[in-house]
Coordinates of N, CA and C in Angstrom, one line a residue:
X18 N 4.4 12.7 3.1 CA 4.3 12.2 1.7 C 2.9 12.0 1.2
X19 N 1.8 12.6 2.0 CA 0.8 12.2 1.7 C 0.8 12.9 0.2
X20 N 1.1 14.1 0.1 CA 1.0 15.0 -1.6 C 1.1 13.9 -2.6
X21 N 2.1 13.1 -2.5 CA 2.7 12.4 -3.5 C 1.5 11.2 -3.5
X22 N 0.7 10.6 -2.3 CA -0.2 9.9 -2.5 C -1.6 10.2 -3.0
X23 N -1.5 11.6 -3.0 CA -2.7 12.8 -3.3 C -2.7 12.6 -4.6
X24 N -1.7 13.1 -5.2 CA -1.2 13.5 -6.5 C -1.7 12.3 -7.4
X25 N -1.1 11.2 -7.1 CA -0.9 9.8 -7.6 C -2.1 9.4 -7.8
X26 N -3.1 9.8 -7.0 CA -4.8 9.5 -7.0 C -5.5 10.6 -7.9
X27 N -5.3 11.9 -8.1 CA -6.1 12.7 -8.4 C -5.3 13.3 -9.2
X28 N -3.8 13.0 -9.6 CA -3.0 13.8 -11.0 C -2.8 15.2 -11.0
X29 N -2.8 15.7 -9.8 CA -2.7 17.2 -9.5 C -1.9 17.0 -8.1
X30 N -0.7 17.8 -8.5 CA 0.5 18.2 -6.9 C 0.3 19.2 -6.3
X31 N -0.4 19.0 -5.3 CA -1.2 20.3 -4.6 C 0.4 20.6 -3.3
X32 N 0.8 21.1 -2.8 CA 1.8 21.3 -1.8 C 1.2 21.8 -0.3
X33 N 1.4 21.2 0.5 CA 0.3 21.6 1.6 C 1.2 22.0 3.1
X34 N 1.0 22.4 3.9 CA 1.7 22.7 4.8 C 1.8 21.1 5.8
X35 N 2.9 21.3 6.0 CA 3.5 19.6 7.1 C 2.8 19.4 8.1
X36 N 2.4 18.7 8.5 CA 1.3 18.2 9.0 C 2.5 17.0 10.1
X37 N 2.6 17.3 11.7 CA 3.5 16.5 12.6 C 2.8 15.2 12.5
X38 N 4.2 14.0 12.6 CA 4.0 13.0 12.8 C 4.4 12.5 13.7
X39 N 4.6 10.7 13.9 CA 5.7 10.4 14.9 C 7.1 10.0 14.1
X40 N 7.1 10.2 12.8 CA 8.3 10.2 12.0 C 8.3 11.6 11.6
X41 N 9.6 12.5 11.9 CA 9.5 13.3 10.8 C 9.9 13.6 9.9
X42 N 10.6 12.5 9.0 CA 10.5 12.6 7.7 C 9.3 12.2 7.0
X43 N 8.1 11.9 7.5 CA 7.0 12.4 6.9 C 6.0 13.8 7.2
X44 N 6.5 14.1 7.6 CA 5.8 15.9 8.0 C 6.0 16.6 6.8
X45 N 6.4 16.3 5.9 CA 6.9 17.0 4.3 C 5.6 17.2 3.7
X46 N 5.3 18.7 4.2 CA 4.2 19.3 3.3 C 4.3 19.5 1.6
X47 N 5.9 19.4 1.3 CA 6.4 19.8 -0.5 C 7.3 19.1 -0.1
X48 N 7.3 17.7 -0.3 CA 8.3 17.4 -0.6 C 9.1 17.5 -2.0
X49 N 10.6 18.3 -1.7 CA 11.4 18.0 -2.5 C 11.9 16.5 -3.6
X50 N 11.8 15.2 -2.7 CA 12.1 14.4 -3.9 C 11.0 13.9 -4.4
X51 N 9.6 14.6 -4.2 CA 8.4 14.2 -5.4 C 8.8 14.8 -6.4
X52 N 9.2 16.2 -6.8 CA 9.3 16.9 -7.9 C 10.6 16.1 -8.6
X53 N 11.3 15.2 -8.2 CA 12.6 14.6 -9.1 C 11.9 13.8 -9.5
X54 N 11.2 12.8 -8.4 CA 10.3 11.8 -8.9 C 9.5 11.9 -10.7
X55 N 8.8 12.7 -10.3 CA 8.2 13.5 -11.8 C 8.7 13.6 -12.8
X56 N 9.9 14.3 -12.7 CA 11.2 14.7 -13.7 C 11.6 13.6 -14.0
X57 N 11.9 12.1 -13.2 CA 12.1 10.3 -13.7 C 11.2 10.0 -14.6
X58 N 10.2 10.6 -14.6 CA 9.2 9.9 -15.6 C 8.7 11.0 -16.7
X59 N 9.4 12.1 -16.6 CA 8.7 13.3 -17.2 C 7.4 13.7 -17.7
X60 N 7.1 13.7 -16.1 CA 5.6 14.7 -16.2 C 4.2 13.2 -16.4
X61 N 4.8 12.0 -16.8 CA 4.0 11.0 -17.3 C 3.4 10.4 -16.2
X62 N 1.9 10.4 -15.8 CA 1.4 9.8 -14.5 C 1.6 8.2 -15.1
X63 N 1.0 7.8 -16.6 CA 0.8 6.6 -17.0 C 2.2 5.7 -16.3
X64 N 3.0 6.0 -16.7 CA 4.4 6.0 -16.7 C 4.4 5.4 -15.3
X65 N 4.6 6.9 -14.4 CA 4.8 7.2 -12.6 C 3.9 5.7 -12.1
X66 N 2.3 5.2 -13.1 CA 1.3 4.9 -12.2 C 2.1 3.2 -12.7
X67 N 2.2 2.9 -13.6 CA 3.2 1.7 -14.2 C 4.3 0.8 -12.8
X68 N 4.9 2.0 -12.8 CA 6.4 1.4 -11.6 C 6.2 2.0 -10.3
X69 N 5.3 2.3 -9.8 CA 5.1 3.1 -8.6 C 3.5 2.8 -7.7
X70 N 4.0 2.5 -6.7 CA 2.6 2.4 -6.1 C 2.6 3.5 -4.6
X71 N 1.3 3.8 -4.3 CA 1.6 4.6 -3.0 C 0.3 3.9 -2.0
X72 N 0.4 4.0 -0.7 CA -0.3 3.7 0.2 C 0.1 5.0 1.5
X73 N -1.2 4.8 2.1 CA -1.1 5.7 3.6 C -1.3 5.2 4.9
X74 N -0.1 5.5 5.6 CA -0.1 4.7 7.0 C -0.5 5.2 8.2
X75 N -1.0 5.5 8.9 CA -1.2 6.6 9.7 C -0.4 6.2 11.0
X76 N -0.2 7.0 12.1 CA 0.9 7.1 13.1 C -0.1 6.0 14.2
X77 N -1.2 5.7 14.0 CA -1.7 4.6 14.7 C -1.2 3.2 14.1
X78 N -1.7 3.1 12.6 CA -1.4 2.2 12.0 C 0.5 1.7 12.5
X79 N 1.0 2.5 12.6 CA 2.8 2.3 12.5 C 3.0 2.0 14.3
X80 N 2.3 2.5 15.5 CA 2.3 1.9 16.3 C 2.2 0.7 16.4
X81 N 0.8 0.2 16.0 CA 0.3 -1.4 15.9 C 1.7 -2.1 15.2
X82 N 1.2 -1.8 13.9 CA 2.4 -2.8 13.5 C 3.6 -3.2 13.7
X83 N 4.5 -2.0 14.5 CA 6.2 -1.9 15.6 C 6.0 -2.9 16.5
X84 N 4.7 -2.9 17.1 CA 4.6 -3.8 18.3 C 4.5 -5.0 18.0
X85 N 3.7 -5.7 17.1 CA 2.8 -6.4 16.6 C 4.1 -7.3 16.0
X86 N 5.2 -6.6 15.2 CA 6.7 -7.5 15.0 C 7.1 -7.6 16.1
X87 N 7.0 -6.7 17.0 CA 8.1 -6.6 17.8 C 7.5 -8.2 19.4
X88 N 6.0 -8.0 18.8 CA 5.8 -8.7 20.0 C 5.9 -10.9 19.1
X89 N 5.5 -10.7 17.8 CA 5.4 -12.0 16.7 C 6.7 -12.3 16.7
X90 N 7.3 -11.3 16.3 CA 8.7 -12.0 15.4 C 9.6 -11.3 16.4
X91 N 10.0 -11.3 17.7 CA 10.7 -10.4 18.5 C 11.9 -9.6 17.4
X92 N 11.4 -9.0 16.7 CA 12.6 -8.0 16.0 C 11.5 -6.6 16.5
X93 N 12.5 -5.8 16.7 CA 12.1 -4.3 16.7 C 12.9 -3.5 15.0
X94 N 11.9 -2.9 14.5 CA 12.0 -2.2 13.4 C 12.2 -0.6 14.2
X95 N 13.1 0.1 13.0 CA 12.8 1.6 13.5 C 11.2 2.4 12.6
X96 N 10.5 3.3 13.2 CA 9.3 3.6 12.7 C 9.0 3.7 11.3
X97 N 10.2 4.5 10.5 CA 10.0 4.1 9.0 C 9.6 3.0 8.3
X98 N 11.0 2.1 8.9 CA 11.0 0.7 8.5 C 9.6 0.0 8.7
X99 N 8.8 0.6 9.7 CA 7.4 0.1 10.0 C 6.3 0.5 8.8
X100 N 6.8 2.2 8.7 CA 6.1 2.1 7.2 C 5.6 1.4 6.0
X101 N 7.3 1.1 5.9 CA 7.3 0.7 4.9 C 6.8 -0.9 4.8
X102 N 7.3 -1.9 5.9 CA 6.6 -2.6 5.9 C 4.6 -2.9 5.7
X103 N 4.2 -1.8 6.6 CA 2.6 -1.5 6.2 C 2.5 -1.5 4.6
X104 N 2.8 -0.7 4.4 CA 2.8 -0.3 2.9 C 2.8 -1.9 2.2
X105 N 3.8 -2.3 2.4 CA 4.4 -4.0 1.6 C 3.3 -4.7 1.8
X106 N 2.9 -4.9 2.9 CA 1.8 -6.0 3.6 C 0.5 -5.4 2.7
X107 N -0.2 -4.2 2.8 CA -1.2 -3.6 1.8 C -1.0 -4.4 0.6
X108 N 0.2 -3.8 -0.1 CA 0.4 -4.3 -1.3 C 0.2 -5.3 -1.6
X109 N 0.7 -6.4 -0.8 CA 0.6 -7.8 -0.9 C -0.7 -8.5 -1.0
X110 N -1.6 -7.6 -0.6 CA -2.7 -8.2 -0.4 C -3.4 -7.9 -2.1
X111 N -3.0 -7.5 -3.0 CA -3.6 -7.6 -4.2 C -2.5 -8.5 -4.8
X112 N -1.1 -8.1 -4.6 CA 0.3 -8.8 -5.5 C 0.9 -9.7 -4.5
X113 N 0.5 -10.9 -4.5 CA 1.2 -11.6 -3.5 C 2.4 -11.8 -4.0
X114 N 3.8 -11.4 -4.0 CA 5.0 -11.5 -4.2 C 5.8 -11.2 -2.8
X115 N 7.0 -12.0 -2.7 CA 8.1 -11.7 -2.2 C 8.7 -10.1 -2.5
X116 N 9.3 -10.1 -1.1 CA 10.0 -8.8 -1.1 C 10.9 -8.3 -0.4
X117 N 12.0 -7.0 0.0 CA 12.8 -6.9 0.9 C 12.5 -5.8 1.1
X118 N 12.7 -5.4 2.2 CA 12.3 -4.2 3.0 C 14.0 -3.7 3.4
X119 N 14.7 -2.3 3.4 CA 15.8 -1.9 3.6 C 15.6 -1.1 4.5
X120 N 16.0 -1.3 5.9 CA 16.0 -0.1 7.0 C 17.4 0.5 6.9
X121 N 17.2 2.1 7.4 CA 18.8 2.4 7.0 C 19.4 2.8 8.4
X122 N 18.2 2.8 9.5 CA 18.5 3.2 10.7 C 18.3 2.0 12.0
X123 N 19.1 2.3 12.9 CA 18.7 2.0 14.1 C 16.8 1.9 14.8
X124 N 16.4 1.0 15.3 CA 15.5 1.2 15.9 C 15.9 2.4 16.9
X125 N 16.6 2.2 17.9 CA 17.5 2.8 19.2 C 17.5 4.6 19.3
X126 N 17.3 4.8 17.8 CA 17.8 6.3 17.4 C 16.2 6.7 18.1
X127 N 15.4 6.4 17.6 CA 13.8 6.3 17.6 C 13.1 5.8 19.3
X128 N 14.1 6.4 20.2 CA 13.8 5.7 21.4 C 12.8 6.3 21.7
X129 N 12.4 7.6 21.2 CA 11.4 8.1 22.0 C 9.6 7.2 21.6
X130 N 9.8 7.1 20.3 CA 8.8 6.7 19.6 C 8.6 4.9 20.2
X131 N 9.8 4.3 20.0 CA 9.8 2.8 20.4 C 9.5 2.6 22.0
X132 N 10.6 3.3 22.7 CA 10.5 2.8 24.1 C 9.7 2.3 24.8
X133 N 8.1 3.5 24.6 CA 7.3 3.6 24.8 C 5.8 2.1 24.6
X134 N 6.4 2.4 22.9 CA 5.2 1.3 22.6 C 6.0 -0.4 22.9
X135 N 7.4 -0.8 23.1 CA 7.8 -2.0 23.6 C 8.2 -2.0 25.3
X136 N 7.8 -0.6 25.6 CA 8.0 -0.8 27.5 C 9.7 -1.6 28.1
X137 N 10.7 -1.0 26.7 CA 11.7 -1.3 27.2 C 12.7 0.1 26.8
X138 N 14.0 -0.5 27.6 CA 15.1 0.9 27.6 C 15.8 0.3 26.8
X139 N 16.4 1.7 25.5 CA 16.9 1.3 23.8 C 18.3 1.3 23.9
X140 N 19.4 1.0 23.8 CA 20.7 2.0 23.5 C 21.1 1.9 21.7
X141 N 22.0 2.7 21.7 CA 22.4 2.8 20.7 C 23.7 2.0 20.1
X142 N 23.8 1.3 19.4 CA 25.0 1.1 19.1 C 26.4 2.3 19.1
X143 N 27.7 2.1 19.0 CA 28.6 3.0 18.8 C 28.6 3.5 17.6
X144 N 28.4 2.4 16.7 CA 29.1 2.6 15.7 C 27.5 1.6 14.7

């Protein structure tokens, strides 16, 4: 998703080849729901720059911070959810506001990425 953070800075949607992460729903060299995004506000950055904010996390950054809850507040987030959290915490630091963060997944799914950085064994739920 960096395009979409690219974009958002410089007003030009360049599409770039995917670039591996330790998530990969961020490897999206074009992503598909930037261009809906756009079409929500039709074509208007003023608009897009109004109700939207972007930040960049990098796969170091999202380590630290998995651990960093996982070690403060013993909860384990799945890697996204770490994202997005980073992202929130940035934010906050200009907009001090409340907020909720929505994970949609299991940490557990993510064992390969978690295991590692909390030195424990994950299972999954059934259900």
């Amino acid at each position: 998703m960096i395009q979409c953070l690219r974009f958002y800075q410089a007003e030009k949607y360049q599409p770039e080849k995917a670039i591996a992460k330790i998530i990969n729903a961020m490897d999206v060299g074009d992503p598909g729901i930037f261009i809906r995004i756009l079409e929500i506000f039709h074509q208007q950055l003023n608009d897009l720059q109004k109700t939207l904010n972007g930040f960049t996390i990098s796969d170091d950054e999202t380590k630290a911070a998995l651990i960093s809850v996982f070690k403060n507040h013993n909860y384990l987030r799945y890697p996204l959810g770490v994202v997005a959290y980073t992202a929130w915490k940035q934010y906050q630091t200009q907009h001090p506001k409340k907020g909720v963060i929505q994970e949609t997944a299991h940490p557990g799914k993510f064992y390969d990425v978690n295991e590692p950085l909390i030195n424990q064994k994950l299972t999954v739920p059934e259900k």
